[in-house]
Tab-separated table of C-alpha atoms in Angstrom:
chain	number	residue	atom	x	y	z
A	803	MET	CA	-0.007	0.034	-0.069
A	804	TYR	CA	1.134	3.436	-0.827
A	805	GLU	CA	1.821	5.499	2.076
A	806	ARG	CA	0.265	9.038	2.446
A	807	LYS	CA	2.218	11.606	4.272
A	808	GLU	CA	0.349	14.819	5.412
A	809	ILE	CA	2.733	17.776	6.242
A	810	THR	CA	2.081	19.101	9.718
A	811	GLN	CA	1.736	22.820	10.794
A	812	GLN	CA	5.020	22.234	12.709
A	813	GLU	CA	6.798	21.373	9.629
A	814	LEU	CA	5.376	24.271	7.681
A	815	ASP	CA	6.447	26.629	10.613
A	816	GLY	CA	10.009	25.209	10.303
A	817	GLN	CA	9.930	26.278	6.546
A	818	ARG	CA	8.948	29.897	7.534
A	819	LEU	CA	11.672	29.875	9.857
A	820	TYR	CA	14.080	29.153	6.907
A	821	CYS	CA	12.010	32.160	4.969
A	822	GLU	CA	13.421	34.276	7.718
A	823	LYS	CA	16.850	33.250	7.494
A	824	ILE	CA	16.919	33.994	3.743
A	825	ARG	CA	15.332	37.396	4.259
A	826	ASP	CA	18.083	38.293	6.580
A	827	ALA	CA	20.930	36.950	4.399
A	828	ILE	CA	19.676	38.886	1.426
A	829	ALA	CA	18.406	42.022	3.321
A	830	ALA	CA	21.543	44.207	2.368
A	831	ARG	CA	20.080	44.819	-1.365
A	832	PRO	CA	17.152	43.958	-3.382
A	833	HIS	CA	17.113	40.320	-4.792
A	834	PHE	CA	15.191	39.221	-7.612
A	835	ALA	CA	13.998	35.734	-8.446
A	836	MET	CA	12.452	34.090	-11.605
A	837	VAL	CA	10.404	30.728	-12.007
A	838	ASP	CA	10.597	29.192	-15.496
A	839	THR	CA	7.778	26.535	-16.094
A	840	TYR	CA	7.566	23.692	-18.622
A	841	GLY	CA	4.735	21.303	-19.068
A	842	CYS	CA	1.249	20.789	-17.662
A	843	GLN	CA	-1.324	22.775	-15.588
A	844	GLN	CA	0.148	21.025	-12.570
A	845	ASN	CA	3.514	22.229	-12.979
A	846	GLU	CA	1.959	25.608	-13.357
A	847	SER	CA	0.282	25.185	-10.139
A	848	ASP	CA	3.631	23.900	-8.295
A	849	SER	CA	5.352	27.015	-9.927
A	850	GLU	CA	2.598	29.282	-8.029
A	851	ILE	CA	3.762	27.836	-4.848
A	852	LEU	CA	7.560	28.321	-5.614
A	853	ARG	CA	6.688	32.037	-6.409
A	854	GLY	CA	4.903	32.152	-3.161
A	855	TRP	CA	7.868	30.735	-1.300
A	856	LEU	CA	10.306	33.133	-2.945
A	857	LEU	CA	8.215	36.189	-1.892
A	858	ASP	CA	8.177	34.966	1.547
A	859	CYS	CA	11.933	34.582	1.347
A	860	GLY	CA	12.207	38.357	0.612
A	861	TYR	CA	12.829	38.111	-3.106
A	862	SER	CA	10.954	40.171	-5.796
A	863	LEU	CA	9.816	38.553	-8.962
A	864	THR	CA	11.170	39.047	-12.338
A	865	ASP	CA	10.795	37.610	-15.947
A	866	ASP	CA	14.393	38.615	-16.878
A	867	PRO	CA	17.246	36.056	-16.086
A	868	ALA	CA	19.805	38.784	-16.317
A	869	GLN	CA	18.199	40.561	-13.441
A	870	ALA	CA	17.553	37.445	-11.452
A	871	ASP	CA	19.679	36.359	-8.451
A	872	MET	CA	17.725	33.075	-8.155
A	873	ILE	CA	16.243	31.176	-10.963
A	874	ALA	CA	13.949	28.123	-10.451
A	875	VAL	CA	13.234	25.845	-13.443
A	876	ASN	CA	10.409	23.749	-12.982
A	877	THR	CA	10.622	20.910	-15.561
A	878	CYS	CA	8.435	18.525	-17.496
A	879	ALA	CA	9.207	14.769	-18.364
A	880	VAL	CA	6.320	13.887	-20.384
A	881	ARG	CA	8.023	14.307	-23.825
A	882	GLU	CA	11.596	14.376	-24.983
A	883	HIS	CA	11.055	17.733	-26.798
A	884	ALA	CA	10.451	19.378	-23.414
A	885	GLU	CA	13.365	17.734	-21.839
A	886	LEU	CA	15.679	19.087	-24.654
A	887	ARG	CA	14.265	22.464	-24.345
A	888	VAL	CA	15.166	22.469	-20.538
A	889	PHE	CA	18.755	21.189	-21.138
A	890	GLY	CA	19.111	23.912	-23.763
A	891	ASN	CA	17.984	26.618	-21.654
A	892	VAL	CA	19.621	25.613	-18.322
A	893	GLY	CA	22.861	25.351	-20.385
A	894	ALA	CA	22.337	28.951	-21.434
A	895	LEU	CA	22.168	30.076	-17.905
A	896	ASN	CA	26.047	29.914	-17.928
A	897	HIS	CA	26.036	33.358	-19.427
A	898	ALA	CA	23.973	34.950	-16.735
A	899	LYS	CA	25.999	33.417	-14.186
A	900	ALA	CA	29.279	34.459	-15.572
A	901	LYS	CA	27.873	38.064	-15.233
A	902	ASN	CA	26.604	37.210	-11.829
A	903	PRO	CA	28.562	34.672	-10.013
A	904	GLU	CA	26.241	34.722	-6.948
A	905	LEU	CA	23.193	33.602	-9.228
A	906	ILE	CA	21.718	30.598	-7.656
A	907	VAL	CA	20.167	28.011	-10.378
A	908	ALA	CA	17.683	25.479	-9.132
A	909	VAL	CA	16.292	22.909	-11.275
A	910	GLY	CA	13.150	20.963	-10.044
A	911	GLY	CA	9.987	19.205	-11.311
A	912	CYS	CA	9.336	15.973	-12.973
A	913	MET	CA	12.512	15.507	-14.856
A	914	THR	CA	14.664	15.417	-11.888
A	915	GLN	CA	12.968	12.390	-10.379
A	916	GLN	CA	14.731	10.352	-13.246
A	917	GLU	CA	17.993	8.912	-12.338
A	918	THR	CA	19.445	9.574	-15.803
A	919	VAL	CA	18.366	13.191	-15.542
A	920	LYS	CA	19.995	13.732	-12.297
A	921	ASN	CA	23.268	11.999	-13.336
A	922	ARG	CA	23.252	14.204	-16.514
A	923	ILE	CA	22.767	17.379	-14.576
A	924	ARG	CA	25.399	16.304	-11.954
A	925	ASP	CA	28.033	15.571	-14.748
A	926	SER	CA	27.314	18.252	-17.143
A	927	PHE	CA	25.577	21.240	-15.956
A	928	ARG	CA	27.934	22.974	-13.299
A	929	VAL	CA	25.524	26.014	-13.515
A	930	VAL	CA	22.858	23.980	-11.504
A	931	ASP	CA	23.316	24.563	-7.616
A	932	LEU	CA	20.010	22.599	-6.562
A	933	VAL	CA	18.208	19.884	-8.005
A	934	PHE	CA	14.564	19.216	-6.365
A	935	GLY	CA	11.773	16.829	-7.026
A	936	PRO	CA	8.114	17.888	-7.223
A	937	HIS	CA	7.740	16.022	-3.733
A	938	GLU	CA	10.025	18.608	-2.208
A	939	VAL	CA	8.198	21.926	-3.429
A	940	TRP	CA	6.818	22.175	0.223
A	941	LYS	CA	9.992	22.373	1.720
A	942	PHE	CA	11.732	24.684	-0.890
A	943	PRO	CA	12.796	27.269	1.555
A	944	GLU	CA	14.887	24.671	3.385
A	945	LEU	CA	16.372	23.432	0.286
A	946	LEU	CA	17.339	27.059	-0.891
A	947	TRP	CA	18.805	28.016	2.325
A	948	LYS	CA	20.842	24.756	2.704
A	949	THR	CA	22.145	25.680	-1.065
A	950	MET	CA	23.212	29.061	0.047
A	951	GLU	CA	24.949	27.615	3.185
A	952	ARG	CA	26.910	25.013	1.147
A	953	ARG	CA	28.086	27.690	-1.252
A	954	GLY	CA	29.149	29.890	1.611
A	955	ARG	CA	31.285	27.080	2.921
A	956	ARG	CA	32.611	25.517	-0.079
A	957	GLY	CA	32.149	27.912	-2.934
A	958	ASN	CA	30.196	27.451	-6.148
A	959	LYS	CA	31.484	23.645	-6.751
A	960	SER	CA	29.210	22.258	-4.071
A	961	ARG	CA	25.444	21.297	-4.989
A	962	LEU	CA	22.576	19.950	-3.313
A	963	ILE	CA	20.660	17.152	-4.928
A	964	ALA	CA	17.066	16.423	-3.358
A	965	ALA	CA	15.180	14.353	-5.663
A	966	GLU	CA	14.871	10.881	-4.022
A	967	PRO	CA	11.798	8.743	-4.224
A	968	SER	CA	9.369	10.032	-1.724
A	969	GLN	CA	6.218	8.815	-0.113
A	970	GLY	CA	2.882	10.578	-1.145
A	971	VAL	CA	3.038	14.069	0.344
A	972	VAL	CA	0.072	16.296	0.965
A	973	ALA	CA	0.678	19.827	2.153
A	974	GLU	CA	-1.781	22.296	2.986
A	975	GLY	CA	-1.501	26.002	3.947
A	976	LEU	CA	1.599	26.634	1.196
A	977	PRO	CA	2.133	30.312	0.058
A	978	ARG	CA	0.802	30.842	-3.592
A	979	GLN	CA	1.471	33.575	-5.950
A	980	ARG	CA	-0.937	33.086	-8.755
A	981	ASP	CA	-0.443	34.226	-12.324
A	982	GLY	CA	-3.194	36.670	-13.142
A	983	SER	CA	-6.450	37.675	-11.358
A	984	ILE	CA	-9.133	35.954	-13.600
A	985	LYS	CA	-8.213	32.365	-13.985
A	986	ALA	CA	-6.979	30.060	-11.302
A	987	TRP	CA	-5.803	26.412	-10.878
A	988	LEU	CA	-7.120	24.484	-8.086
A	989	SER	CA	-5.233	21.169	-7.635
A	990	ILE	CA	-7.398	18.735	-5.838
A	991	MET	CA	-4.901	15.628	-6.006
A	992	ASN	CA	-1.429	14.512	-7.284
A	993	GLY	CA	0.226	11.623	-8.561
A	994	CYS	CA	-1.372	8.602	-10.826
A	995	ASP	CA	-1.987	4.912	-10.394
A	996	ASN	CA	-2.687	4.078	-13.950
A	997	PHE	CA	0.667	3.298	-15.305
A	998	CYS	CA	-0.223	3.536	-18.947
A	999	THR	CA	2.840	1.861	-20.566
A	1000	TYR	CA	4.187	5.146	-22.223
A	1001	CYS	CA	3.888	7.602	-19.352
A	1002	ILE	CA	6.389	8.363	-16.917
A	1003	VAL	CA	4.031	10.436	-14.513
A	1004	PRO	CA	3.466	7.686	-12.039
A	1005	TYR	CA	7.181	7.251	-11.508
A	1006	VAL	CA	8.135	10.906	-11.263
A	1007	ARG	CA	4.882	12.250	-9.397
A	1008	GLY	CA	4.147	9.073	-7.358
A	1009	ARG	CA	0.819	7.433	-6.630
A	1010	GLU	CA	-2.523	9.216	-6.277
A	1011	ARG	CA	-3.325	11.026	-3.188
A	1012	SER	CA	-6.157	13.223	-2.826
A	1013	ARG	CA	-6.724	16.566	-0.726
A	1014	ARG	CA	-9.319	16.446	1.843
A	1015	PRO	CA	-12.605	17.953	0.569
A	1016	GLU	CA	-12.670	20.578	3.304
A	1017	ASP	CA	-9.496	21.954	2.273
A	1018	ILE	CA	-10.282	22.168	-1.355
A	1019	LEU	CA	-13.523	23.926	-0.457
A	1020	ALA	CA	-11.846	26.375	1.771
A	1021	GLU	CA	-9.598	27.265	-1.177
A	1022	ALA	CA	-12.327	27.431	-3.690
A	1023	ARG	CA	-14.236	29.673	-1.528
A	1024	GLN	CA	-11.103	31.867	-1.069
A	1025	LEU	CA	-10.700	31.988	-5.052
A	1026	VAL	CA	-14.295	33.063	-5.696
A	1027	ALA	CA	-14.021	35.562	-2.774
A	1028	ALA	CA	-10.774	37.226	-4.378
A	1029	GLY	CA	-12.674	37.640	-7.672
A	1030	TYR	CA	-11.488	34.651	-9.729
A	1031	LYS	CA	-13.840	33.916	-12.452
A	1032	ASP	CA	-12.378	30.959	-14.030
A	1033	ILE	CA	-11.535	28.191	-11.771
A	1034	THR	CA	-9.993	24.830	-13.183
A	1035	VAL	CA	-9.705	21.710	-10.901
A	1036	LEU	CA	-6.597	19.918	-11.662
A	1037	GLY	CA	-5.556	16.042	-11.240
A	1038	GLN	CA	-3.651	13.733	-13.265
A	1039	ASN	CA	-7.068	11.761	-13.252
A	1040	VAL	CA	-9.832	13.856	-11.467
A	1041	ASN	CA	-12.168	11.006	-12.017
A	1042	SER	CA	-10.457	8.944	-9.337
A	1043	TYR	CA	-10.576	11.620	-6.706
A	1044	GLY	CA	-11.123	10.506	-2.935
A	1045	LYS	CA	-9.280	7.037	-3.149
A	1046	GLY	CA	-7.513	6.469	0.218
A	1047	LEU	CA	-9.738	9.184	1.964
A	1048	ASP	CA	-12.531	8.530	4.632
A	1049	SER	CA	-14.425	11.360	3.643
A	1050	GLY	CA	-16.961	9.454	1.250
A	1051	VAL	CA	-16.812	12.265	-1.321
A	1052	ASP	CA	-16.108	11.314	-4.905
A	1053	PHE	CA	-15.352	13.611	-7.806
A	1054	PRO	CA	-18.868	14.315	-8.902
A	1055	GLU	CA	-19.646	15.040	-5.496
A	1056	LEU	CA	-16.806	17.447	-5.100
A	1057	LEU	CA	-17.937	19.254	-8.246
A	1058	ARG	CA	-21.279	19.670	-6.879
A	1059	ALA	CA	-20.021	21.208	-3.656
A	1060	ILE	CA	-17.827	23.590	-5.440
A	1061	ASP	CA	-20.666	24.594	-7.875
A	1062	ALA	CA	-22.906	25.372	-4.727
A	1063	ILE	CA	-20.186	28.062	-3.902
A	1064	ARG	CA	-22.054	31.422	-4.149
A	1065	GLY	CA	-20.697	33.519	-6.810
A	1066	ASP	CA	-20.414	34.090	-10.853
A	1067	PHE	CA	-17.763	32.012	-11.958
A	1068	VAL	CA	-16.899	29.111	-14.433
A	1069	LEU	CA	-15.911	25.729	-13.266
A	1070	ARG	CA	-13.560	23.356	-15.308
A	1071	PHE	CA	-11.661	20.386	-14.726
A	1072	MET	CA	-8.852	18.249	-16.353
A	1073	THR	CA	-7.866	15.675	-17.003
A	1074	SER	CA	-10.586	12.764	-17.251
A	1075	HIS	CA	-9.388	9.215	-17.601
A	1076	PRO	CA	-12.068	7.440	-19.786
A	1077	LYS	CA	-12.129	4.307	-17.865
A	1078	ASP	CA	-13.266	6.344	-14.648
A	1079	ALA	CA	-15.668	8.882	-16.459
A	1080	THR	CA	-19.105	7.862	-15.022
A	1081	GLU	CA	-22.698	8.682	-15.613
A	1082	LYS	CA	-22.765	10.185	-12.235
A	1083	LEU	CA	-20.290	12.817	-13.425
A	1084	PHE	CA	-22.165	13.707	-16.590
A	1085	ARG	CA	-25.353	13.959	-14.527
A	1086	VAL	CA	-23.833	16.199	-12.065
A	1087	MET	CA	-22.327	18.307	-14.958
A	1088	ALA	CA	-25.702	18.728	-16.495
A	1089	GLU	CA	-27.386	19.750	-13.377
A	1090	SER	CA	-24.749	22.105	-12.137
A	1091	GLU	CA	-25.075	25.864	-12.636
A	1092	LYS	CA	-21.241	26.895	-13.274
A	1093	CYS	CA	-19.449	23.533	-14.565
A	1094	ALA	CA	-18.615	24.088	-18.117
A	1095	HIS	CA	-20.063	21.451	-20.597
A	1096	HIS	CA	-16.467	20.434	-21.583
A	1097	ILE	CA	-14.555	17.211	-21.012
A	1098	HIS	CA	-10.994	16.614	-22.099
A	1099	LEU	CA	-11.202	12.956	-22.524
A	1100	PRO	CA	-7.919	11.573	-23.780
A	1101	LEU	CA	-8.259	8.716	-26.479
A	1102	GLN	CA	-4.625	8.127	-27.319
A	1103	SER	CA	-5.585	5.619	-29.880
A	1104	GLY	CA	-8.547	4.302	-31.683
A	1105	SER	CA	-7.058	0.715	-32.101
A	1106	ASP	CA	-8.054	-1.941	-29.524
A	1107	ARG	CA	-4.794	-3.828	-29.890
A	1108	ILE	CA	-2.732	-0.620	-29.283
A	1109	LEU	CA	-4.977	0.563	-26.350
A	1110	LYS	CA	-4.409	-2.872	-24.773
A	1111	ALA	CA	-0.574	-2.520	-25.341
A	1112	MET	CA	-0.916	1.158	-23.793
A	1113	ASN	CA	-2.740	-0.164	-20.652
A	1114	ARG	CA	-5.542	2.134	-21.075
A	1115	HIS	CA	-8.258	-0.247	-19.440
A	1116	TYR	CA	-10.863	0.484	-22.057
A	1117	ASP	CA	-11.695	-0.371	-25.723
A	1118	ARG	CA	-12.736	1.518	-28.737
A	1119	ALA	CA	-16.630	0.406	-28.100
A	1120	LYS	CA	-16.425	1.463	-24.166
A	1121	TYR	CA	-14.980	4.821	-25.270
A	1122	LEU	CA	-17.664	5.577	-27.831
A	1123	GLU	CA	-20.278	4.486	-25.337
A	1124	THR	CA	-18.713	6.837	-22.779
A	1125	VAL	CA	-18.877	9.696	-25.338
A	1126	LYS	CA	-22.510	8.898	-26.267
A	1127	LEU	CA	-23.696	9.063	-22.599
A	1128	ALA	CA	-21.884	12.326	-21.938
A	1129	ARG	CA	-23.810	13.913	-24.905
A	1130	GLN	CA	-26.998	12.570	-23.954
A	1131	TYR	CA	-26.848	14.444	-20.661
A	1132	MET	CA	-25.140	17.459	-22.406
A	1133	PRO	CA	-26.102	17.934	-26.292
A	1134	ASP	CA	-24.061	21.031	-26.181
A	1135	LEU	CA	-20.854	19.128	-25.008
A	1136	VAL	CA	-17.316	20.460	-26.013
A	1137	LEU	CA	-15.078	17.393	-26.332
A	1138	THR	CA	-11.344	17.429	-26.592
A	1139	THR	CA	-8.529	14.918	-26.619
A	1140	ASP	CA	-5.069	13.600	-26.656
A	1141	ILE	CA	-3.962	11.331	-29.531
A	1142	ILE	CA	-0.564	9.545	-29.605
A	1143	VAL	CA	0.774	8.770	-33.252
A	1144	GLY	CA	3.174	6.086	-33.815
A	1145	PHE	CA	3.029	4.131	-30.474
A	1146	PRO	CA	5.521	1.218	-30.884
A	1147	GLY	CA	4.006	-1.509	-33.052
A	1148	GLU	CA	1.402	0.672	-34.480
A	1149	THR	CA	0.374	-0.429	-38.129
A	1150	GLU	CA	-1.312	1.490	-41.018
A	1151	ALA	CA	-4.602	-0.657	-39.934
A	1152	ASP	CA	-4.115	0.584	-36.229
A	1153	PHE	CA	-3.795	4.157	-37.491
A	1154	SER	CA	-6.839	4.010	-39.694
A	1155	ASP	CA	-8.884	2.683	-36.717
A	1156	THR	CA	-7.867	6.045	-35.045
A	1157	LEU	CA	-8.772	8.116	-37.910
A	1158	ALA	CA	-12.088	6.308	-38.258
A	1159	LEU	CA	-13.004	7.131	-34.531
A	1160	VAL	CA	-11.915	10.584	-34.909
A	1161	GLU	CA	-14.174	10.828	-37.674
A	1162	GLU	CA	-17.301	9.373	-35.834
A	1163	VAL	CA	-16.694	11.303	-32.416
A	1164	GLY	CA	-15.934	14.786	-34.251
A	1165	TYR	CA	-13.878	16.468	-31.528
A	1166	ASP	CA	-13.861	20.237	-31.130
A	1167	ALA	CA	-10.246	20.261	-30.729
A	1168	MET	CA	-7.330	17.518	-30.618
A	1169	PHE	CA	-3.859	17.512	-29.003
A	1170	THR	CA	-1.760	15.362	-31.169
A	1171	PHE	CA	1.819	14.116	-30.591
A	1172	ILE	CA	4.336	11.674	-32.066
A	1173	TYR	CA	5.095	8.936	-29.573
A	1174	SER	CA	8.243	9.942	-27.408
A	1175	PRO	CA	9.766	7.072	-25.695
A	1176	ARG	CA	10.357	7.638	-21.965
A	1177	THR	CA	13.289	5.730	-20.224
A	1178	GLY	CA	11.832	3.462	-17.430
A	1179	THR	CA	8.211	3.012	-19.062
A	1180	PRO	CA	7.363	-0.443	-20.623
A	1181	ALA	CA	6.813	1.084	-23.939
A	1182	ALA	CA	10.383	2.302	-24.359
A	1183	SER	CA	11.655	-1.359	-24.657
A	1184	MET	CA	8.829	-2.457	-27.069
A	1185	PRO	CA	9.861	-3.351	-30.764
A	1186	ASP	CA	9.139	-0.243	-32.862
A	1187	PRO	CA	9.592	-0.870	-36.592
A	1188	ALA	CA	7.896	2.104	-37.934
A	1189	SER	CA	10.267	4.909	-39.042
A	1190	ARG	CA	9.972	8.466	-37.962
A	1191	ALA	CA	9.166	9.425	-41.709
A	1192	GLU	CA	6.107	7.051	-41.589
A	1193	LYS	CA	4.979	8.412	-38.323
A	1194	GLN	CA	5.311	11.769	-39.578
A	1195	VAL	CA	3.044	11.110	-42.481
A	1196	ARG	CA	0.185	9.587	-40.191
A	1197	PHE	CA	0.613	12.474	-37.770
A	1198	ASP	CA	0.284	15.107	-40.553
A	1199	ARG	CA	-2.953	13.047	-41.867
A	1200	LEU	CA	-4.331	13.270	-38.352
A	1201	VAL	CA	-3.778	17.074	-38.044
A	1202	GLU	CA	-5.413	17.694	-41.300
A	1203	THR	CA	-8.368	15.616	-39.997
A	1204	ALA	CA	-8.547	17.490	-36.611
A	1205	ASN	CA	-8.231	20.867	-38.111
A	1206	ARG	CA	-11.192	20.044	-40.767
A	1207	ILE	CA	-13.358	18.835	-38.012
A	1208	SER	CA	-12.594	21.728	-35.902
A	1209	ALA	CA	-13.150	24.363	-38.547
A	1210	GLU	CA	-16.602	22.815	-39.224
A	1211	LYS	CA	-17.368	22.807	-35.481
A	1212	HIS	CA	-16.560	26.453	-35.141
A	1213	ALA	CA	-18.429	27.410	-38.316
A	1214	ALA	CA	-21.698	26.463	-36.452
A	1215	TYR	CA	-21.037	28.962	-33.779
A	1216	VAL	CA	-21.444	31.683	-36.431
A	1217	GLY	CA	-24.548	33.886	-36.190
A	1218	LYS	CA	-25.060	32.890	-32.415
A	1219	THR	CA	-24.647	34.835	-29.325
A	1220	TYR	CA	-22.868	33.372	-26.223
A	1221	ARG	CA	-21.860	34.344	-22.927
A	1222	VAL	CA	-18.087	34.785	-22.544
A	1223	LEU	CA	-15.466	35.701	-20.098
A	1224	VAL	CA	-13.368	38.367	-21.265
A	1225	ASP	CA	-9.847	37.517	-20.157
A	1226	GLY	CA	-7.366	39.762	-21.908
A	1227	GLU	CA	-6.456	42.085	-24.788
A	1228	THR	CA	-5.046	40.584	-28.354
A	1229	ASN	CA	-2.354	41.807	-30.798
A	1230	ASP	CA	-5.173	41.474	-33.547
A	1231	PRO	CA	-5.828	45.128	-34.986
A	1232	GLN	CA	-9.380	44.182	-35.887
A	1233	HIS	CA	-10.437	42.103	-32.673
A	1234	ASN	CA	-8.868	43.840	-29.359
A	1235	LEU	CA	-10.088	41.399	-26.750
A	1236	SER	CA	-9.787	37.665	-26.177
A	1237	ALA	CA	-12.295	35.590	-24.434
A	1238	ARG	CA	-13.711	32.150	-23.848
A	1239	THR	CA	-16.966	30.574	-24.167
A	1240	LYS	CA	-18.247	28.298	-21.351
A	1241	GLY	CA	-17.012	25.470	-23.338
A	1242	GLY	CA	-13.557	26.866	-23.626
A	1243	ARG	CA	-13.624	28.070	-27.099
A	1244	LEU	CA	-11.345	30.896	-27.817
A	1245	VAL	CA	-12.967	34.187	-29.123
A	1246	HIS	CA	-11.309	37.346	-30.311
A	1247	LEU	CA	-13.740	40.152	-29.767
A	1248	ILE	CA	-14.217	43.962	-30.710
A	1249	GLY	CA	-15.212	45.470	-27.648
A	1250	ASP	CA	-14.483	47.739	-24.565
A	1251	PRO	CA	-10.983	46.833	-22.543
A	1252	ALA	CA	-13.015	47.574	-19.253
A	1253	LEU	CA	-14.791	44.345	-19.802
A	1254	ILE	CA	-11.510	42.295	-19.117
A	1255	GLY	CA	-12.269	40.307	-16.016
A	1256	ARG	CA	-16.052	40.262	-16.680
A	1257	PHE	CA	-18.729	38.212	-18.375
A	1258	ALA	CA	-20.333	39.671	-21.535
A	1259	GLU	CA	-22.587	38.520	-24.410
A	1260	ALA	CA	-20.709	38.173	-27.711
A	1261	GLU	CA	-22.080	37.809	-31.019
A	1262	ILE	CA	-20.028	35.431	-33.317
A	1263	THR	CA	-19.562	36.828	-36.640
A	1264	ASP	CA	-16.829	34.679	-38.183
A	1265	SER	CA	-14.752	31.494	-37.205
A	1266	SER	CA	-11.467	29.541	-38.107
A	1267	THR	CA	-9.952	26.537	-37.315
A	1268	TRP	CA	-8.317	27.774	-34.042
A	1269	ALA	CA	-10.929	30.517	-32.975
A	1270	LEU	CA	-14.135	32.286	-33.181
A	1271	PHE	CA	-14.453	36.095	-33.887
A	1272	GLY	CA	-17.124	38.432	-32.843
A	1273	LYS	CA	-18.200	41.468	-31.021
A	1274	THR	CA	-19.888	42.275	-27.776
A	1275	VAL	CA	-23.465	43.094	-27.618
């Protein structure tokens, strides 16, 4: 059984003492810190905590590495491309450190939980002073202070690596500096128990552990009271929320409780695993006042043979049945998905099954990827006879299909009026505002900038593959 470790108030108070030590140590002049984030929304949520800790430690925040005295890089391990970007950008920090030898560089996040990555950083990236895993975010002040102490005693050659396998940590009451004032992430759980054969997440983020519902609801109320209008509930598999708790609250019941909070806001969630998406969930979504009629339901493949090799725990028929049920409860459902092209052993027939299912479902948008082997996962050692060129041809065909369907879906919005949340300005000279429908569709609008942060009625006058266009009415 996977052990759950809840961080105590005493442990958190200890971290605040480290914050005081750091504030005293840097008090002689202003110090600036930068957090550079890669990957998923859960990483974005973790970076909000890192920024919160850094502010408590006495730093001011900056987006300029040349100004920074401390840079924390929060990494992603899901695909090779993200890892290569991280290594390239961390290596480039040698220039910043040459100009500021006192610069502290910390690399954290999912990449650092992999032994191969830790070894590569240790052997090849002397610019890095601290390596920490996602389980250690709650004690970042302690790690930062110890890094500063080590440098003071031994010079810049001494580094701290704190990314060992960890029990399932749950920490409440952490400081958080959110990015923006309109949209907010609300993490309800962390880790994953599914062990899809291509996925590194269970190995780097650990097994599932859920926050207690009373803590989640307290944070949700704080967000609504602070004026946030778009709240997204986060988890690697939100549908399995509640396992290991004695509260008896499952994910649909948690959604219902958040929906009952007084206020005008949109409630979203991601990501859903198809094997756990239930009729109860769809019913609660349909009955709720604030829950967006949008589900991100990763398919990954339309081939039963490949789905079994992926260890996805559903087949094509079960997936289609789930989609049909969801649309019965919510005829206006916006459905998005993830698909992997070129999984080891995928044949042209397997890919044809995927294309056929995509046509049958008709997704509003798709996130498509060519399979990226992750060291340590079962799929990384599977035979993979298809060439990269073959996979690219399939990928291009899938993207073409996805774009056509999305354009058709968006065209159906034209001439209708929708309630949207205006969330910012654009660089489009013809449409100065950006907004989102309740279903999450991007809208470029003509309207008064005073509407930013507010709901408005928007008449849709045009569309493209990627967005809707209109004006406020």
